[in-house]
Amino acid sequence: MSDSLSLSSRSDAESFNEDYDNKLKPLLLYESNDPIRSAYFLSEWQLNNEVKKLETMLQATEKQKKIVEVLKKSHKTIKEALD
């Protein structure tokens, strides 16, 4: 029983270490002296960053569109009430 627990604990620890290593791998390659790998990971990071910025801008634009629609409806309602 203790063997199965120790094996399970070992495999959990190994999988954790593999996950941890995989998360660190791009950073280690980016910091490496290989300019091609460094440029690849830098450009990948920049692209991901730009995508996030564009998604945020798109969400903001959609909110602004809704606000403009509400303002137009409010303007129309006020104008009709005054006439």
Coordinates of C-alpha atoms in Angstrom, one line a residue:
M1 CA 0.0 0.0 0.0
S2 CA 2.8 2.4 0.9
D3 CA 4.5 1.5 -2.4
S4 CA 1.4 2.5 -4.4
L5 CA 1.2 5.8 -2.4
S6 CA 4.8 6.5 -3.0
L7 CA 4.5 5.7 -6.7
S8 CA 1.5 7.9 -6.9
S9 CA 3.2 10.7 -5.1
R10 CA 6.3 10.3 -7.3
S11 CA 4.2 10.4 -10.5
D12 CA 2.3 13.5 -9.2
A13 CA 5.6 15.2 -8.4
E14 CA 7.0 14.2 -11.8
S15 CA 4.0 15.5 -13.6
F16 CA 4.1 18.7 -11.6
N17 CA 7.8 19.1 -12.4
E18 CA 7.1 18.5 -16.1
D19 CA 4.3 21.1 -16.1
Y20 CA 6.6 23.5 -14.2
D21 CA 9.4 22.9 -16.6
N22 CA 7.2 23.4 -19.6
K23 CA 6.0 26.7 -18.2
L24 CA 9.5 27.8 -17.7
K25 CA 10.8 26.4 -21.0
P26 CA 9.9 29.5 -23.2
L27 CA 11.5 31.8 -20.6
L28 CA 14.6 29.8 -20.6
L29 CA 14.7 29.7 -24.4
Y30 CA 14.0 33.4 -24.6
E31 CA 16.9 34.1 -22.2
S32 CA 19.2 31.8 -24.2
N33 CA 21.9 33.0 -26.4
D34 CA 20.2 31.7 -29.5
P35 CA 18.9 34.9 -31.3
I36 CA 16.4 33.0 -33.5
R37 CA 14.8 31.4 -30.5
S38 CA 14.9 34.7 -28.5
A39 CA 13.3 36.5 -31.4
Y40 CA 10.6 33.8 -31.9
F41 CA 9.5 33.9 -28.3
L42 CA 9.7 37.7 -28.1
S43 CA 7.6 38.1 -31.3
E44 CA 5.2 35.4 -30.0
W45 CA 4.8 37.3 -26.7
Q46 CA 4.4 40.6 -28.6
L47 CA 1.7 39.1 -30.8
N48 CA -0.2 37.7 -27.8
N49 CA 0.0 41.0 -26.2
E50 CA -1.3 42.8 -29.3
V51 CA -4.2 40.3 -29.6
K52 CA -5.1 41.0 -26.0
K53 CA -5.0 44.8 -26.6
L54 CA -7.2 44.4 -29.7
E55 CA -9.7 42.2 -27.9
T56 CA -9.9 44.9 -25.1
M57 CA -10.3 47.6 -27.7
L58 CA -13.1 45.7 -29.5
Q59 CA -15.0 45.2 -26.2
A60 CA -14.7 48.9 -25.5
T61 CA -15.9 49.7 -29.0
E62 CA -18.9 47.5 -28.5
K63 CA -19.7 49.2 -25.2
Q64 CA -19.4 52.6 -26.8
K65 CA -21.7 51.5 -29.6
K66 CA -24.3 50.5 -27.1
I67 CA -23.9 53.9 -25.3
V68 CA -24.3 55.8 -28.5
E69 CA -27.5 53.8 -29.3
V70 CA -28.9 54.7 -25.9
L71 CA -28.0 58.3 -26.3
K72 CA -29.6 58.5 -29.8
K73 CA -32.8 56.9 -28.3
S74 CA -32.7 59.3 -25.4
H75 CA -32.3 62.2 -27.8
K76 CA -35.2 61.1 -29.9
T77 CA -37.4 60.6 -26.9
I78 CA -36.5 64.1 -25.5
K79 CA -37.0 65.7 -28.9
E80 CA -40.4 64.1 -29.3
A81 CA -41.4 65.2 -25.8
L82 CA -40.5 68.8 -26.6
D83 CA -42.3 68.9 -29.9

